[in-house]
Coordinates of C-alpha atoms and ligand atoms in Angstrom, one line a residue:
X1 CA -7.7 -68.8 -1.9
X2 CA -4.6 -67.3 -3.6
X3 CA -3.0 -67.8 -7.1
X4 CA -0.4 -70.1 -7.4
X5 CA 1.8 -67.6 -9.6
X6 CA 2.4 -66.7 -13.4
X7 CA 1.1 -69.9 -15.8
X8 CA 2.1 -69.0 -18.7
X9 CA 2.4 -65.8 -21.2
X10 CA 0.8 -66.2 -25.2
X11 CA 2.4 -64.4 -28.0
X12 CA 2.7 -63.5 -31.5
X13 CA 4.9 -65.7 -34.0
X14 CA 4.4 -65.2 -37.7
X15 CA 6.9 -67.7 -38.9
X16 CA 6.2 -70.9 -37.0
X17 CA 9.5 -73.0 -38.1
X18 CA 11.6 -70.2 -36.8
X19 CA 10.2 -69.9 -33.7
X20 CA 10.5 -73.6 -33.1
X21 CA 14.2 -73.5 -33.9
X22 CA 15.2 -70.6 -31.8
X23 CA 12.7 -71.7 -28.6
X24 CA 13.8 -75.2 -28.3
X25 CA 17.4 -74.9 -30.6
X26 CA 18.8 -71.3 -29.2
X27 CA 16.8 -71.3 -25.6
X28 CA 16.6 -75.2 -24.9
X29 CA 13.1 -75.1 -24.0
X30 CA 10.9 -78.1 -24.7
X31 CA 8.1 -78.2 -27.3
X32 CA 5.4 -79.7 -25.2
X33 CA 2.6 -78.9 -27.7
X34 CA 2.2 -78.4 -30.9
X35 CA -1.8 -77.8 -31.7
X36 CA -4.0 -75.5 -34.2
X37 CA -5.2 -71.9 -32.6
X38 CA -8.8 -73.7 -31.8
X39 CA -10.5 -70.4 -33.6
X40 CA -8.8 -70.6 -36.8
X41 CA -7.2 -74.3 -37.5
X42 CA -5.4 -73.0 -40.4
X43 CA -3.0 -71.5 -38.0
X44 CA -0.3 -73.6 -35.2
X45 CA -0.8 -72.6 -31.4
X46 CA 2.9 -73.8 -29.8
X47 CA 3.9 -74.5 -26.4
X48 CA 7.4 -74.6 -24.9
X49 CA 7.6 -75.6 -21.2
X50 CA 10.2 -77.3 -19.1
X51 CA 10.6 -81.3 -19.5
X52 CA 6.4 -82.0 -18.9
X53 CA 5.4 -78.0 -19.9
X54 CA 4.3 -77.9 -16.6
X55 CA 2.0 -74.7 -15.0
X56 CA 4.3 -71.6 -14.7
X57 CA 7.0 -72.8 -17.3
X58 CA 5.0 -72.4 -20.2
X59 CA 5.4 -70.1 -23.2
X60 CA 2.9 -70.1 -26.1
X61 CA 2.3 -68.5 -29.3
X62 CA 0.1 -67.9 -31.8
X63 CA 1.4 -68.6 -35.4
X64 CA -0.5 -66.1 -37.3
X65 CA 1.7 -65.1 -40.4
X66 CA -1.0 -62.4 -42.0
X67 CA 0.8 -60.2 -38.9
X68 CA 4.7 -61.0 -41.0
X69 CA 4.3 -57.0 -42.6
X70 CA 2.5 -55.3 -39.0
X71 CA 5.5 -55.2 -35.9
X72 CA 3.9 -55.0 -32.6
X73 CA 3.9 -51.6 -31.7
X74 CA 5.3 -51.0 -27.9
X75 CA 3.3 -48.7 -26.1
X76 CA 0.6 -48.6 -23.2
X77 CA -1.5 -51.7 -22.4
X78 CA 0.3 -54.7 -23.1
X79 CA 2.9 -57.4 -21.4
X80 CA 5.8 -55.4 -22.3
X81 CA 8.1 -57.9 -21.7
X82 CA 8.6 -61.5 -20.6
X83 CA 11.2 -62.7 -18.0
X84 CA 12.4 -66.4 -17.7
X85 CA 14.5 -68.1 -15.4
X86 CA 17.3 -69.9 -15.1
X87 CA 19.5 -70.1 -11.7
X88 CA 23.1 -68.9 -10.7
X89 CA 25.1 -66.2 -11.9
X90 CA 27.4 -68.7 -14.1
X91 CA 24.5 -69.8 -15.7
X92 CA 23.7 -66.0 -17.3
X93 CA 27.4 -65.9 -18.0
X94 CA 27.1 -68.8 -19.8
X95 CA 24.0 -67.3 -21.6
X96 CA 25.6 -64.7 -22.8
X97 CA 28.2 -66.6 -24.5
X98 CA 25.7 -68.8 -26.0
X99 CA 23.4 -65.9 -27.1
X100 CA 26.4 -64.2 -28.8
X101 CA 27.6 -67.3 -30.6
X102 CA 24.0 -67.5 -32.0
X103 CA 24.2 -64.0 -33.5
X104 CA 21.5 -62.8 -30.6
X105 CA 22.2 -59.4 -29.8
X106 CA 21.8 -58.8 -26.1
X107 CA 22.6 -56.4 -23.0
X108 CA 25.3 -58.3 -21.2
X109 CA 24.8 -59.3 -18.0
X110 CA 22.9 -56.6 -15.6
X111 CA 21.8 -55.7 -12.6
X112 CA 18.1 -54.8 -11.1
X113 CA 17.0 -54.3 -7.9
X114 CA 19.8 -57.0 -6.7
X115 CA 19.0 -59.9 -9.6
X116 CA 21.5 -60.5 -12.6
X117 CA 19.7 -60.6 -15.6
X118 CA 19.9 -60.5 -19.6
X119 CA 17.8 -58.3 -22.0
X120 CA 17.1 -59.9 -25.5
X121 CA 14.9 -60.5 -28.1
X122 CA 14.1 -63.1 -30.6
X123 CA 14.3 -62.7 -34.5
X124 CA 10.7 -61.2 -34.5
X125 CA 11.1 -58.6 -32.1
X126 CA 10.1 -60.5 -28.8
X127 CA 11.0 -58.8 -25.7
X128 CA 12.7 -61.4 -23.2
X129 CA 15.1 -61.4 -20.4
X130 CA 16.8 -64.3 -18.8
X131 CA 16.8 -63.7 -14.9
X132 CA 18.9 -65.3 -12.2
X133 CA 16.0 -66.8 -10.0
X134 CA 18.4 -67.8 -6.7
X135 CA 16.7 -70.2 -6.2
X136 CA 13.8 -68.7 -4.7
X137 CA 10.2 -67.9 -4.9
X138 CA 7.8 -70.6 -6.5
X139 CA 8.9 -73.5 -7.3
X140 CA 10.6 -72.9 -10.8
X141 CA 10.3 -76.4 -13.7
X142 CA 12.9 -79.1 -14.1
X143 CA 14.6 -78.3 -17.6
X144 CA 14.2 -81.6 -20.2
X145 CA 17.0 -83.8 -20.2
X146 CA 17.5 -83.9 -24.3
X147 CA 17.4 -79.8 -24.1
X148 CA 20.3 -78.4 -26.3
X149 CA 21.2 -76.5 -23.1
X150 CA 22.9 -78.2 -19.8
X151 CA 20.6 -78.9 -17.6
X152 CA 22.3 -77.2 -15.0
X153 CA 21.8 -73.4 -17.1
X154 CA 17.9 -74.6 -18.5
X155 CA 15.4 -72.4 -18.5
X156 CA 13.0 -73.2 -15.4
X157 CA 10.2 -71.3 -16.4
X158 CA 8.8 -67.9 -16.2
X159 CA 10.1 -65.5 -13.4
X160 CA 8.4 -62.2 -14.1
X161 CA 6.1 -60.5 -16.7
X162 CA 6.4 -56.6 -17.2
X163 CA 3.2 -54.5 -17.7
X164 CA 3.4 -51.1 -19.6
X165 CA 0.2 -49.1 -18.3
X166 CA -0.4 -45.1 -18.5
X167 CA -1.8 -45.1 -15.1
X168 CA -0.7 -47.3 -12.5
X169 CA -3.8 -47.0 -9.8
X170 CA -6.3 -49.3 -11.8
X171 CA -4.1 -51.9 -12.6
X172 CA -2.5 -51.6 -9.3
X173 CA -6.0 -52.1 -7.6
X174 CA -7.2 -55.1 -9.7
X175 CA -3.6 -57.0 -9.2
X176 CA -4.5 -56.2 -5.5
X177 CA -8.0 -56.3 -4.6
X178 CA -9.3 -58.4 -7.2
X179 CA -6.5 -60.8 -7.7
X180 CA -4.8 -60.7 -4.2
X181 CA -1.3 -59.7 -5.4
X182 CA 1.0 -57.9 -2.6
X183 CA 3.2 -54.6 -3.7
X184 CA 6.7 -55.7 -2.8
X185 CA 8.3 -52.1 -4.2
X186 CA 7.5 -49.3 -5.8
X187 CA 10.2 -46.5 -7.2
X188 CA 11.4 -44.3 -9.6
X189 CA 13.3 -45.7 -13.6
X190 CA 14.5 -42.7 -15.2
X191 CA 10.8 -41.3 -15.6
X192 CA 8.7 -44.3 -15.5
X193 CA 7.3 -45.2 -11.6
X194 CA 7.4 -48.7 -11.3
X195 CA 5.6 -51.0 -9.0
X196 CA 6.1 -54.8 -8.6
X197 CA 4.0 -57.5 -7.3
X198 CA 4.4 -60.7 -6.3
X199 CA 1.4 -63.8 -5.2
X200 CA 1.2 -67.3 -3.7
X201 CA 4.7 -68.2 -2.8
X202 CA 6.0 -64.7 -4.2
X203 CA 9.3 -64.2 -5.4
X204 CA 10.3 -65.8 -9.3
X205 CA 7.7 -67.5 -10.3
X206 CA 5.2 -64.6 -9.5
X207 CA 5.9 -61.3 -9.9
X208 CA 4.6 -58.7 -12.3
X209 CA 6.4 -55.7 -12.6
X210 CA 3.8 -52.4 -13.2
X211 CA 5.4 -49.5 -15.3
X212 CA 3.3 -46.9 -15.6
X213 CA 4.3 -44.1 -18.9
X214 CA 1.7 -41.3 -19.1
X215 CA 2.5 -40.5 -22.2
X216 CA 2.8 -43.6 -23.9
X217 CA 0.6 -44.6 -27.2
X218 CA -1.4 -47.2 -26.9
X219 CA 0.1 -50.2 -27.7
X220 CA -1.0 -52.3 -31.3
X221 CA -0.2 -56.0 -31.1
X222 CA 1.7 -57.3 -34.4
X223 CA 4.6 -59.4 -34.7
X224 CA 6.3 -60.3 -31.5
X225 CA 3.7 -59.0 -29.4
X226 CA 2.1 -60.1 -26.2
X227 CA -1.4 -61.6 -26.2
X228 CA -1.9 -62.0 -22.8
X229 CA -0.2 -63.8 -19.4
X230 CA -2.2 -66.1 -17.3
X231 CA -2.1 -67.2 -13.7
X232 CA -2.7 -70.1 -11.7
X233 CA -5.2 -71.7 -10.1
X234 CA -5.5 -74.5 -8.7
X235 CA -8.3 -76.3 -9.8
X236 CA -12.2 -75.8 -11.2
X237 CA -13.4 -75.3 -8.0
X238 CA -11.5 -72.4 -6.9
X239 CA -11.3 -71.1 -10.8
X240 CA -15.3 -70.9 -10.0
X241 CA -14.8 -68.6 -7.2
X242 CA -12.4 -66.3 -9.0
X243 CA -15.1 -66.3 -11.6
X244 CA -17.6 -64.6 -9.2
X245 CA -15.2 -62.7 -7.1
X246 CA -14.2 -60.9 -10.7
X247 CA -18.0 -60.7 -11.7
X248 CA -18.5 -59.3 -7.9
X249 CA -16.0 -56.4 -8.7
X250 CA -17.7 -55.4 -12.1
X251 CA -14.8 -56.9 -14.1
X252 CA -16.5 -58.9 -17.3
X253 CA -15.2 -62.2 -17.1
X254 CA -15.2 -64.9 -19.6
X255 CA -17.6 -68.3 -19.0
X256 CA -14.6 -71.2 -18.3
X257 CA -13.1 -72.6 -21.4
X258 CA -11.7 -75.8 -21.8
X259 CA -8.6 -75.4 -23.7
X260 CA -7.6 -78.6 -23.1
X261 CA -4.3 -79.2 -20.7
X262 CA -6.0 -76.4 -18.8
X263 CA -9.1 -74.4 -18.2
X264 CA -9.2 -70.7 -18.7
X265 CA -11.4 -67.9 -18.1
X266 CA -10.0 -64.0 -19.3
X267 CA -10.5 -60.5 -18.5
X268 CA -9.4 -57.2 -19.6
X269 CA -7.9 -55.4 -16.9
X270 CA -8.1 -51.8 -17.0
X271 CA -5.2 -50.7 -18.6
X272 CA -6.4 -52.4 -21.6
X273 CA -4.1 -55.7 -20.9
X274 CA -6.1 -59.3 -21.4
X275 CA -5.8 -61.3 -17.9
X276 CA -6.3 -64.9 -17.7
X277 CA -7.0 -67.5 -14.8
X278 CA -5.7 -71.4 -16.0
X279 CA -5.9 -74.3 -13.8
X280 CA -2.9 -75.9 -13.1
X281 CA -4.1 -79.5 -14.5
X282 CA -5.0 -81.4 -16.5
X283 CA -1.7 -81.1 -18.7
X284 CA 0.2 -82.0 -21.4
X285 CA 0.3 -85.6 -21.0
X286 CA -3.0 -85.9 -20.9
X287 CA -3.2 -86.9 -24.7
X288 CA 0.5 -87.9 -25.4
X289 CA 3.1 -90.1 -23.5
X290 CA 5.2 -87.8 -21.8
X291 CA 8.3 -88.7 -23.5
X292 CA 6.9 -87.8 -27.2
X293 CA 5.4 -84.4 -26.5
X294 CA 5.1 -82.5 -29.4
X295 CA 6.1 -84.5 -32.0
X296 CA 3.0 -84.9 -33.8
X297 CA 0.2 -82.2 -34.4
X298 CA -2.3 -82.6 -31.3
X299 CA -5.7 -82.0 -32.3
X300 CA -8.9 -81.6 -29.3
X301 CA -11.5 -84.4 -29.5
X302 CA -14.0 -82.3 -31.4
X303 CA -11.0 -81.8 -34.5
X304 CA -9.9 -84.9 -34.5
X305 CA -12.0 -85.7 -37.6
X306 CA -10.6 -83.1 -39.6
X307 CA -7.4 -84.3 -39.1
X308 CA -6.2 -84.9 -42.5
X309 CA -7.8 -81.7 -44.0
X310 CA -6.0 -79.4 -41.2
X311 CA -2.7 -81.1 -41.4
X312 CA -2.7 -80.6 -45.3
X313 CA -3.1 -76.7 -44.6
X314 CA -0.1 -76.7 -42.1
X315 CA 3.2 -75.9 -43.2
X316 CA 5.3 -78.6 -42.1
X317 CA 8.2 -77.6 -39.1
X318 CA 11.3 -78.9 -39.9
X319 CA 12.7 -80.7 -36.6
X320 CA 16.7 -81.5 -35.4
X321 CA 17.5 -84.4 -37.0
X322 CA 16.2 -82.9 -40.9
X323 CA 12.8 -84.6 -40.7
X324 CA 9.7 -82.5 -41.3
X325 CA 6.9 -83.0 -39.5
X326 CA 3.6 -80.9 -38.8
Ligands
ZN1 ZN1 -3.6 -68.4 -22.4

């Protein structure tokens, strides 16, 4: 039994219309959902995948705009940053055009441990890079044909997630022994040791890179903050047996949750950073025809009656073309 890989990382948006135009106008990703947070239906809960938002592609966020006057506040325990990734070095030269002629301030093309990448952030502070994948490691997404980016530079989904922790052993050991990640280096950045780790296939697709900064503060999620990364299995069945293996090891696990396109369970690993474990399926087709994902709010079964009352809450998103919809 072994994960399949990253499935997708949540964070924090506080202005839902702008995050729809930069994801899917600046970055070309698909919006392959567009729901209500199920704990508070006042509030949107986006996804943006490749063409189908398919496991390992998929960035969500949480629309919470009481967080518009509290940043996120970098520091120890939390996703630290987000890598996505596209494939070829013309495509992140191409990038960084297209980033510039957006007004998106950004490092230039760089180099890490032999991959070209791009630091960046969005308008709310989100920390991103776009990575040169190669080609390799898990299998990355097939970016959607009406994407405002060629298809041959698209975003195929996530390559990496960074972890900032103050002490590297305990996070180390659950990615390890509890999760069955393998260290695939470990060095020295200026003063930070690093460690990364990759799972299932390994390689893009996988990894999570492990900084460890003793003297960090403890990291306050706000606005452009992380809310947690998840990772794939692939179906109930083995989701079950992580369950217990987790439970087995004294981690406190959630009971499975059906959150519709997948099923999750979550835990807090010890560096204070919230885990999850989604299964690969059902997804996002499962209540729309694939070639209309996202257009219309998607409510689960058990909202569908409220329908009218939670769209009349909803500030409408404006979409290409100048029609609103929520
Ligand atoms: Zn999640």
């Amino acid at each position: 039994m072994q994960l399949g890989g990253l499935h997708h990382v949540t964070a924090v948006t506080t202005r839902a219309a702008e995050n729809v135009a930069f994801y899917t106008g600046v970055l070309g990703m698909r919006l392959v959902k567009k729901t209500v947070n199920q704990d508070d239906v006042s509030a949107y809960h986006l996804f943006y995948g490749d063409e189908l938002g398919r496991p390992g592609t998929e960035v969500t966020f949480f629309d919470w705009p009481h967080l518009r006057v509290a940043p996120n506040h970098a520091g120890a325990g939390e996703i630290s940053a987000t890598e996505l990734r596209v494939r070829g070095s013309e495509a992140l030269d191409w990038w960084a055009g297209h980033l510039t002629e957006h007004g998106v301030q950004h490092t230039g093309v760089k180099e890490r441990d032999g991959r070209l990448f791009i630091g960046f952030t969005d308008a709310e502070g989100q920390r991103l890079r776009l990575a040169d994948d190669g080609g390799e490691g898990v299998a990355g997404g097939i970016p959607w044909a009406d994407s405002s980016v060629p298809a041959e530079f698209g975003i195929r989904g996530l390559g990496m997630v960074d972890l900032t922790v103050r002490e590297l052993g305990p996070t180390a050991w659950v990615l390890a022994e509890a999760l069955g990640f393998r260290l695939v280096g470990e060095h020295e950045e200026g003063e930070d040791r690093v460690a990364v780790f990759e799972v299932g296939a390994g390689g893009p697709g996988s990894l999570v890179r492990v900084i460890e900064q003793p003297d960090a503060p403890p990291a306050h999620l706000g606005r452009g903050g992380v809310h947690h990364v998840a990772f794939r299995t692939a179906n109930d069945e083995e989701q079950r047996l992580w369950r217990e293996r987790l439970r087995a090891m004294g981690l406190g696990v959630t009971p499975q949750i059906d959150r519709y396109y997948f099923r999750s369970i979550y835990f807090r690993e010890p560096g204070g950073i919230l885990f999850e474990i989604a299964t690969d399926g059902p997804g996002f087709a499962t209540d729309e025809d694939a070639t209309h994902l996202g257009e219309r709010l998607s409510l689960p079964p058990f909202l569908e009656g409220r329908r009218e009352e939670i769209e009349g809450r909803l500030e409408p998103i404006p979409v290409a073309g100048g029609a609103s919809r929520r």
